[in-house]
Short mmCIF file of N, CA and C in Angstrom, two decimals:
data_model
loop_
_atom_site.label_atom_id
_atom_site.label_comp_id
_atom_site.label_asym_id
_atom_site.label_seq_id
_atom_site.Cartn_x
_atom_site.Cartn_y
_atom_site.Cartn_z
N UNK A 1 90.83 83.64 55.41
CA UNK A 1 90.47 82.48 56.20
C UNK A 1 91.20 81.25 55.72
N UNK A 2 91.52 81.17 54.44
CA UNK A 2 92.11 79.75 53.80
C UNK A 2 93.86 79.81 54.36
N UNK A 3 94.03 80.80 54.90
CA UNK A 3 95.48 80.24 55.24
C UNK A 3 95.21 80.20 56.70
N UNK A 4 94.37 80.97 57.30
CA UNK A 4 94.48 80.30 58.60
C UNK A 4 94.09 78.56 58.72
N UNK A 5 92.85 78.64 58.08
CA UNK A 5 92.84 77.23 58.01
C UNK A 5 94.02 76.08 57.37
N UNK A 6 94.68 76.91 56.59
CA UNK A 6 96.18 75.87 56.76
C UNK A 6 97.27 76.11 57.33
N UNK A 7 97.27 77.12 58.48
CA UNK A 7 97.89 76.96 59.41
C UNK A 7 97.43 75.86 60.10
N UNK A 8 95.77 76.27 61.03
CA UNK A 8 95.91 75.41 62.01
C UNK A 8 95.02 74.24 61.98
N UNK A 9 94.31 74.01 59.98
CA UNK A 9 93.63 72.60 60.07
C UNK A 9 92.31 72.51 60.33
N UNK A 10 92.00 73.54 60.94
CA UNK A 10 90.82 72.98 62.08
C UNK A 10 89.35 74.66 61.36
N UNK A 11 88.12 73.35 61.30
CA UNK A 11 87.34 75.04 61.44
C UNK A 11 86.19 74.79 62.31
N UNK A 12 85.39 76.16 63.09
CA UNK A 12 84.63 75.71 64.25
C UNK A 12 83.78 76.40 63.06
N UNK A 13 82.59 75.59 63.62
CA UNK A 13 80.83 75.38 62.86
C UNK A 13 79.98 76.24 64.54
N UNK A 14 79.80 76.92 64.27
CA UNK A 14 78.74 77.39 65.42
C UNK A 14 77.32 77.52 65.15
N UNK A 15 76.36 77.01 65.29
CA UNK A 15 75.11 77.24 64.63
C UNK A 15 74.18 77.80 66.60
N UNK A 16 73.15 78.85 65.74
CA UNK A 16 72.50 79.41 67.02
C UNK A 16 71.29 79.70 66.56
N UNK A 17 70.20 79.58 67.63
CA UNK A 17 68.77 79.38 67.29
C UNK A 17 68.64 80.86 67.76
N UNK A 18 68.17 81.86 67.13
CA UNK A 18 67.68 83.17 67.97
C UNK A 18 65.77 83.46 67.96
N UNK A 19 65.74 84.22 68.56
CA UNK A 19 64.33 84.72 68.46
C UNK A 19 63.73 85.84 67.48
N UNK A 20 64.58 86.10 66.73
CA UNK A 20 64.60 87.23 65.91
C UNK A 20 65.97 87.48 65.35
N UNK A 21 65.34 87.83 64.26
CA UNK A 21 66.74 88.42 63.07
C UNK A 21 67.44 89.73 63.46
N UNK A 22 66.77 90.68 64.43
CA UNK A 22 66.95 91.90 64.67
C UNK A 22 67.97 91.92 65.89
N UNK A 23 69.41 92.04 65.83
CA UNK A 23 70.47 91.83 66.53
C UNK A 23 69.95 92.61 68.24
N UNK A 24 69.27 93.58 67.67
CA UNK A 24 68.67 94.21 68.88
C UNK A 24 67.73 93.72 69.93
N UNK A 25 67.13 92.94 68.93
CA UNK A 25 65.59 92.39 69.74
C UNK A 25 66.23 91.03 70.29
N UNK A 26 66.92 90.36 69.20
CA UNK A 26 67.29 88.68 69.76
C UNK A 26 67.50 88.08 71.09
N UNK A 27 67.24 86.97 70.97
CA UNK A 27 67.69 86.44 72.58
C UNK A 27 67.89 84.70 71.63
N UNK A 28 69.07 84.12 72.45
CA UNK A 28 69.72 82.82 72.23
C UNK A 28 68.69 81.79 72.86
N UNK A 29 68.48 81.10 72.26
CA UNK A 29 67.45 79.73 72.66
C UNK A 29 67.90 78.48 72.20
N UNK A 30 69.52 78.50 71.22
CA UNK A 30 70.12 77.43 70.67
C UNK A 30 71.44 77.66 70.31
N UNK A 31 72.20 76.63 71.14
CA UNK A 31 73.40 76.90 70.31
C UNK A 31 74.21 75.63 70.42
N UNK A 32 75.05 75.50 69.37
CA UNK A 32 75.56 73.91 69.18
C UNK A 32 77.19 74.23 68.52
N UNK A 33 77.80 73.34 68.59
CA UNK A 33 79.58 73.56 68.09
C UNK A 33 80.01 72.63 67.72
N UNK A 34 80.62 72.56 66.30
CA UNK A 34 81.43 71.40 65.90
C UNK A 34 82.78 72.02 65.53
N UNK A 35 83.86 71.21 65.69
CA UNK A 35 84.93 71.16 65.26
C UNK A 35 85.51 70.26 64.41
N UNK A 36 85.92 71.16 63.23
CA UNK A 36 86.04 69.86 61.65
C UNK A 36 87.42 70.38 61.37
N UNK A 37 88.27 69.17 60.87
CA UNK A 37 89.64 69.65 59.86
C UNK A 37 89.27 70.26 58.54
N UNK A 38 90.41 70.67 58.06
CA UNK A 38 90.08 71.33 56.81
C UNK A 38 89.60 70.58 55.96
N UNK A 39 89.42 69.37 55.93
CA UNK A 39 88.31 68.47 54.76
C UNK A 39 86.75 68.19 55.55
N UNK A 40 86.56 68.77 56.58
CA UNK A 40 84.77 68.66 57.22
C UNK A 40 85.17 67.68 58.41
N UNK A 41 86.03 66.50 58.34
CA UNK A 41 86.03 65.67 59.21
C UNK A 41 85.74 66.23 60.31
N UNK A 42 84.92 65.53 61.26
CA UNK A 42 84.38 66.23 62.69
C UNK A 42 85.44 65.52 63.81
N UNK A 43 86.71 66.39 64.13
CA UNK A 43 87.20 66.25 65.12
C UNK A 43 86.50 66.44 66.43
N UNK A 44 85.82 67.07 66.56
CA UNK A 44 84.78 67.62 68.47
C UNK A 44 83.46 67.85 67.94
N UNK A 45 82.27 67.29 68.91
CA UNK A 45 81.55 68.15 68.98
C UNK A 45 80.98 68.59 70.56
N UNK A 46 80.40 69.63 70.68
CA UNK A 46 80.17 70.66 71.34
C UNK A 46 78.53 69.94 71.80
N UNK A 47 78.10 70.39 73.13
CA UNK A 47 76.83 69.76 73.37
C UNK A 47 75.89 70.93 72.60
N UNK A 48 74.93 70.22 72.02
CA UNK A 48 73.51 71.09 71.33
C UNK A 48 72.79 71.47 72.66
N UNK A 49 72.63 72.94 73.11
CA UNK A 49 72.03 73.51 74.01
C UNK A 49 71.20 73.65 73.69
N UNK A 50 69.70 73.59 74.36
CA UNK A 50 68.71 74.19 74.40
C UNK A 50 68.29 74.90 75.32
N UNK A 51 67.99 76.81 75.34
CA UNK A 51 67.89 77.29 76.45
C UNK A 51 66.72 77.70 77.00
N UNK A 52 66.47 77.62 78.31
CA UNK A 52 65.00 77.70 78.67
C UNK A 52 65.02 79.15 78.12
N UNK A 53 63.69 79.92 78.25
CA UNK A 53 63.30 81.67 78.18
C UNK A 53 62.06 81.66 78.87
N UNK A 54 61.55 82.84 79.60
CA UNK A 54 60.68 82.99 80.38
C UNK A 54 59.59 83.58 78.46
N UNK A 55 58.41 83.10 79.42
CA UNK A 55 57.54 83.38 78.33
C UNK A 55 57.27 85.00 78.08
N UNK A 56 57.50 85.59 78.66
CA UNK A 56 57.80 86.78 77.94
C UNK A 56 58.33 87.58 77.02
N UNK A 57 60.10 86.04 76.83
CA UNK A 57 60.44 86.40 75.99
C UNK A 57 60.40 85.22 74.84
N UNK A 58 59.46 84.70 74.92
CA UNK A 58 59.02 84.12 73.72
C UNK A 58 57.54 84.05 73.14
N UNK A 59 56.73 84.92 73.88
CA UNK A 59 55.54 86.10 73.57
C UNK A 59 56.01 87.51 72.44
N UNK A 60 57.63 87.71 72.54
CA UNK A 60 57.95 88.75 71.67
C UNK A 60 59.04 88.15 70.58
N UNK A 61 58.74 86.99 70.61
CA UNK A 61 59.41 86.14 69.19
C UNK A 61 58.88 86.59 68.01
N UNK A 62 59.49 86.78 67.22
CA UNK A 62 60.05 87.40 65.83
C UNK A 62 58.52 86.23 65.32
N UNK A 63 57.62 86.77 64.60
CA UNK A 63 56.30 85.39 63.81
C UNK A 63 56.84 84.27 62.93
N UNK A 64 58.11 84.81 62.73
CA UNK A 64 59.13 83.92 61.44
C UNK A 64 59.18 82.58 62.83
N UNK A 65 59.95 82.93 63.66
CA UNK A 65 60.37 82.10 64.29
C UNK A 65 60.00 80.95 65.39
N UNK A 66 59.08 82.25 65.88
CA UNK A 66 57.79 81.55 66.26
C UNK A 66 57.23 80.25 65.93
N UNK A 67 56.60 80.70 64.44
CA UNK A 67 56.54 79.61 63.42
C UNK A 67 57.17 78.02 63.23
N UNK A 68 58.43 78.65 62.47
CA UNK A 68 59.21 77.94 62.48
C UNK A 68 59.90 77.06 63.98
N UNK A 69 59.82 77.53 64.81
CA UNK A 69 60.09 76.96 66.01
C UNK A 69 59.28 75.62 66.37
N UNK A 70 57.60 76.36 66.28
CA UNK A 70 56.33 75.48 66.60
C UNK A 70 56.57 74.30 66.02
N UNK A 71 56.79 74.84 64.41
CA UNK A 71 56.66 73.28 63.84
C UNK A 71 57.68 72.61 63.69
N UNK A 72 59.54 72.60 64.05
CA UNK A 72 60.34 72.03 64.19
C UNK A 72 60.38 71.82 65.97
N UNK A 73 59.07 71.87 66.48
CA UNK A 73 59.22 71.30 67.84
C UNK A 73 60.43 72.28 68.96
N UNK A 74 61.15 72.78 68.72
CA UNK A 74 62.40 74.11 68.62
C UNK A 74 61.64 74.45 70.50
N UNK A 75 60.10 75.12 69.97
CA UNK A 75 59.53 75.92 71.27
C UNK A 75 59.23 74.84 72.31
N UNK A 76 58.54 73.99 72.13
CA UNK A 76 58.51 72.73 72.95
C UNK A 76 59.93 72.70 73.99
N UNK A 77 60.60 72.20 73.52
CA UNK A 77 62.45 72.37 74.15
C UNK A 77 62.64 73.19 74.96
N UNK A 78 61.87 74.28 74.20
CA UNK A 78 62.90 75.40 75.00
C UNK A 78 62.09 76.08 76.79
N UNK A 79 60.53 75.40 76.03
CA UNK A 79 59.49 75.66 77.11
C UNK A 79 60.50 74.65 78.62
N UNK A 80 60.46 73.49 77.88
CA UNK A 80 61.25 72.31 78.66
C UNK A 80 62.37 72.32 78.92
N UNK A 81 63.39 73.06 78.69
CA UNK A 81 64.60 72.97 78.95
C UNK A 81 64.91 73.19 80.89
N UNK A 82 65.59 72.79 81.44
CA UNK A 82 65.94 72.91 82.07
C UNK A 82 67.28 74.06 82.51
N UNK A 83 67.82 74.51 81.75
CA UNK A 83 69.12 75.35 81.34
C UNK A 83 68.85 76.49 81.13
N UNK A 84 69.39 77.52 81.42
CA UNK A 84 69.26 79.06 81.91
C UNK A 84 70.42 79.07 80.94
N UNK A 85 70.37 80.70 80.67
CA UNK A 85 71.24 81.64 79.61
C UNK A 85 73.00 81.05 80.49
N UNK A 86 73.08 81.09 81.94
CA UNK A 86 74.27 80.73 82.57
C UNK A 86 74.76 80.19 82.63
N UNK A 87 73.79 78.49 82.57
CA UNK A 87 74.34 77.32 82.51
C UNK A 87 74.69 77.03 80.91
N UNK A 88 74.49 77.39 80.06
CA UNK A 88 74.49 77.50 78.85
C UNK A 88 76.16 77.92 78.32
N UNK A 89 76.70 78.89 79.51
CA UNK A 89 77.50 79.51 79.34
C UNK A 89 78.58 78.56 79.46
N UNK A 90 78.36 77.24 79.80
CA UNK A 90 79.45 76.16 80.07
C UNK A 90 80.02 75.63 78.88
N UNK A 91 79.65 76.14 77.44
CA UNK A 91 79.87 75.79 76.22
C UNK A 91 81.20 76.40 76.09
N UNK A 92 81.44 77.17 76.96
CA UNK A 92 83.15 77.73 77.05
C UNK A 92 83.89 76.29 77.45
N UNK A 93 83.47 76.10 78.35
CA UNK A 93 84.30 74.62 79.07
C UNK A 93 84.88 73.94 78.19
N UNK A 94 83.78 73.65 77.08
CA UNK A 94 83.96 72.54 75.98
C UNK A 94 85.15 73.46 74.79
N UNK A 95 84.62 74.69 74.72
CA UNK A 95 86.30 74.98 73.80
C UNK A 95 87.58 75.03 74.31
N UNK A 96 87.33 75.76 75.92
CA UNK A 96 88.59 75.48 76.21
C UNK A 96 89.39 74.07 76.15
N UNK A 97 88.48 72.76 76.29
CA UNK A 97 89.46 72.15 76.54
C UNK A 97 90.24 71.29 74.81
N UNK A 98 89.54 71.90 74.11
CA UNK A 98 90.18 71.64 72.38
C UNK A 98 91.67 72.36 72.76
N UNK A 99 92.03 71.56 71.82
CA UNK A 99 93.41 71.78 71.32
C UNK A 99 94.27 73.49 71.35
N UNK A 100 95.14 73.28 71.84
CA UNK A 100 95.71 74.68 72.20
C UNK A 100 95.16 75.74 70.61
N UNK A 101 95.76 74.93 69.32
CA UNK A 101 95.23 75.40 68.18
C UNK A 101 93.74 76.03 67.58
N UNK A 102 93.01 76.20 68.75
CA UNK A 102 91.66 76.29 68.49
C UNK A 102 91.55 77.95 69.44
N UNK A 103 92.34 77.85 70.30
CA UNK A 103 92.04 78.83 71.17
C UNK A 103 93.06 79.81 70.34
N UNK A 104 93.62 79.79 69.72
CA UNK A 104 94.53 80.51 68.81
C UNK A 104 93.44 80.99 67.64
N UNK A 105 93.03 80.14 67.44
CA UNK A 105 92.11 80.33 65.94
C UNK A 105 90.66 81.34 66.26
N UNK A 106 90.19 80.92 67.61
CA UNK A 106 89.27 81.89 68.44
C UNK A 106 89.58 83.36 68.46
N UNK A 107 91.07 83.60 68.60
CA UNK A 107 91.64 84.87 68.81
C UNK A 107 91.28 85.60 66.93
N UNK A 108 91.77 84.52 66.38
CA UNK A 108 91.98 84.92 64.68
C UNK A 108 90.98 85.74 64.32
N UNK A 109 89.51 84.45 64.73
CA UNK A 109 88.43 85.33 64.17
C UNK A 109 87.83 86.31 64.78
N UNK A 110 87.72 86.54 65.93
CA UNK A 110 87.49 87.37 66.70
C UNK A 110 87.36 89.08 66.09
N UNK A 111 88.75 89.00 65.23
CA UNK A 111 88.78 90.20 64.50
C UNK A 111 87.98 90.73 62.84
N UNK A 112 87.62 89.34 62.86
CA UNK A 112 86.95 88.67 61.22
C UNK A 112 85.79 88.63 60.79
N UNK A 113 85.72 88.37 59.68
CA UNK A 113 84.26 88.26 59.33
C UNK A 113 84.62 86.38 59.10
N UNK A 114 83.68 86.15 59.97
CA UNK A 114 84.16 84.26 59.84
C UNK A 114 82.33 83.69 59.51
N UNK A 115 81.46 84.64 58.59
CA UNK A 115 80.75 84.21 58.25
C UNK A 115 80.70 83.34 57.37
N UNK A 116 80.03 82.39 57.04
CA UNK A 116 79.99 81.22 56.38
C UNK A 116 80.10 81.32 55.36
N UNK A 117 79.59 82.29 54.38
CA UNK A 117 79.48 82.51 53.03
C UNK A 117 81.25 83.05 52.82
N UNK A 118 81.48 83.41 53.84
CA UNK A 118 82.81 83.92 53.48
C UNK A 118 83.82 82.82 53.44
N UNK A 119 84.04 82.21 54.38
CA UNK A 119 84.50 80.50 54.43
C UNK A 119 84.58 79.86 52.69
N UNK A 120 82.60 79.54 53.05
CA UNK A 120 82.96 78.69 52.06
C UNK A 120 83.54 79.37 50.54
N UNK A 121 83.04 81.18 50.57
CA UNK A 121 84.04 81.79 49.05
C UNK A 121 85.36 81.49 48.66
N UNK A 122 85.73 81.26 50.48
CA UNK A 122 87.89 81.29 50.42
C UNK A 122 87.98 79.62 50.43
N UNK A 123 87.36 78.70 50.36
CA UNK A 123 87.49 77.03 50.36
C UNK A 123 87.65 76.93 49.03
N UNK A 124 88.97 76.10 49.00
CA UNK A 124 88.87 75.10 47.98
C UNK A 124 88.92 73.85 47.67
N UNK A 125 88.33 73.31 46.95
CA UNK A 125 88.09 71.96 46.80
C UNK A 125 89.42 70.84 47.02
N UNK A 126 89.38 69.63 48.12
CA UNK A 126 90.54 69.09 48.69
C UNK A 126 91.44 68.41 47.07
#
């Protein structure tokens, strides 16, 4: 990851709210995007989605999250959201229109493990 990042400068931050830890069970209820140079600076950010879910599927929320949802207000939002899994899907819009260098870097990780712990193992201090 540290030489892509000095190829192209740039690293995307994706953070996502799920309903469960269990890749199987999950469903997306949050997702947000920043774009930082290789020192954090925040070149873009990405709109913080909040996605509606029919209560059915937040009757089979994970108790962790549940939880945690209730009391960071999280379920509130999402009861309220106005935004469907589709409209949500417009968070493409916002990468495409970054820098040709980003849609290159999309391709990179695609094949990767671009988990965070892995990032920050291959970072080194500016």
């Amino acid at each position: 990851m540290s030489q892509m990042v000095g190829k192209i400068g740039r690293l995307v931050w994706n953070d996502c709210k799920m309903t469960d830890l269990d890749h199987e069970k999950q469903t997306l209820v949050e997702i947000a995007v920043i774009l930082t140079d290789k020192d954090l600076n925040i070149i873009a950010e990405g709109p913080d989605i909040v996605i509606n879910q029919p209560e059915e599927v937040l009757d089979n929320m994970e108790d962790w999250s549940r939880k945690t949802f209730a009391e960071n207000g999280l379920l509130s939002k999402i009861r309220e959201s106005k935004i469907d899994m589709k409209q949500a899907e417009d968070m493409d819009s916002f990468m495409c229109r970054l820098e040709n260098s980003f849609v290159g870097m999309l391709s990179y990780l695609h094949e990767r493990d671009s988990t965070p712990s892995t990032w920050f193992g291959e970072r080194k201090p500016p």
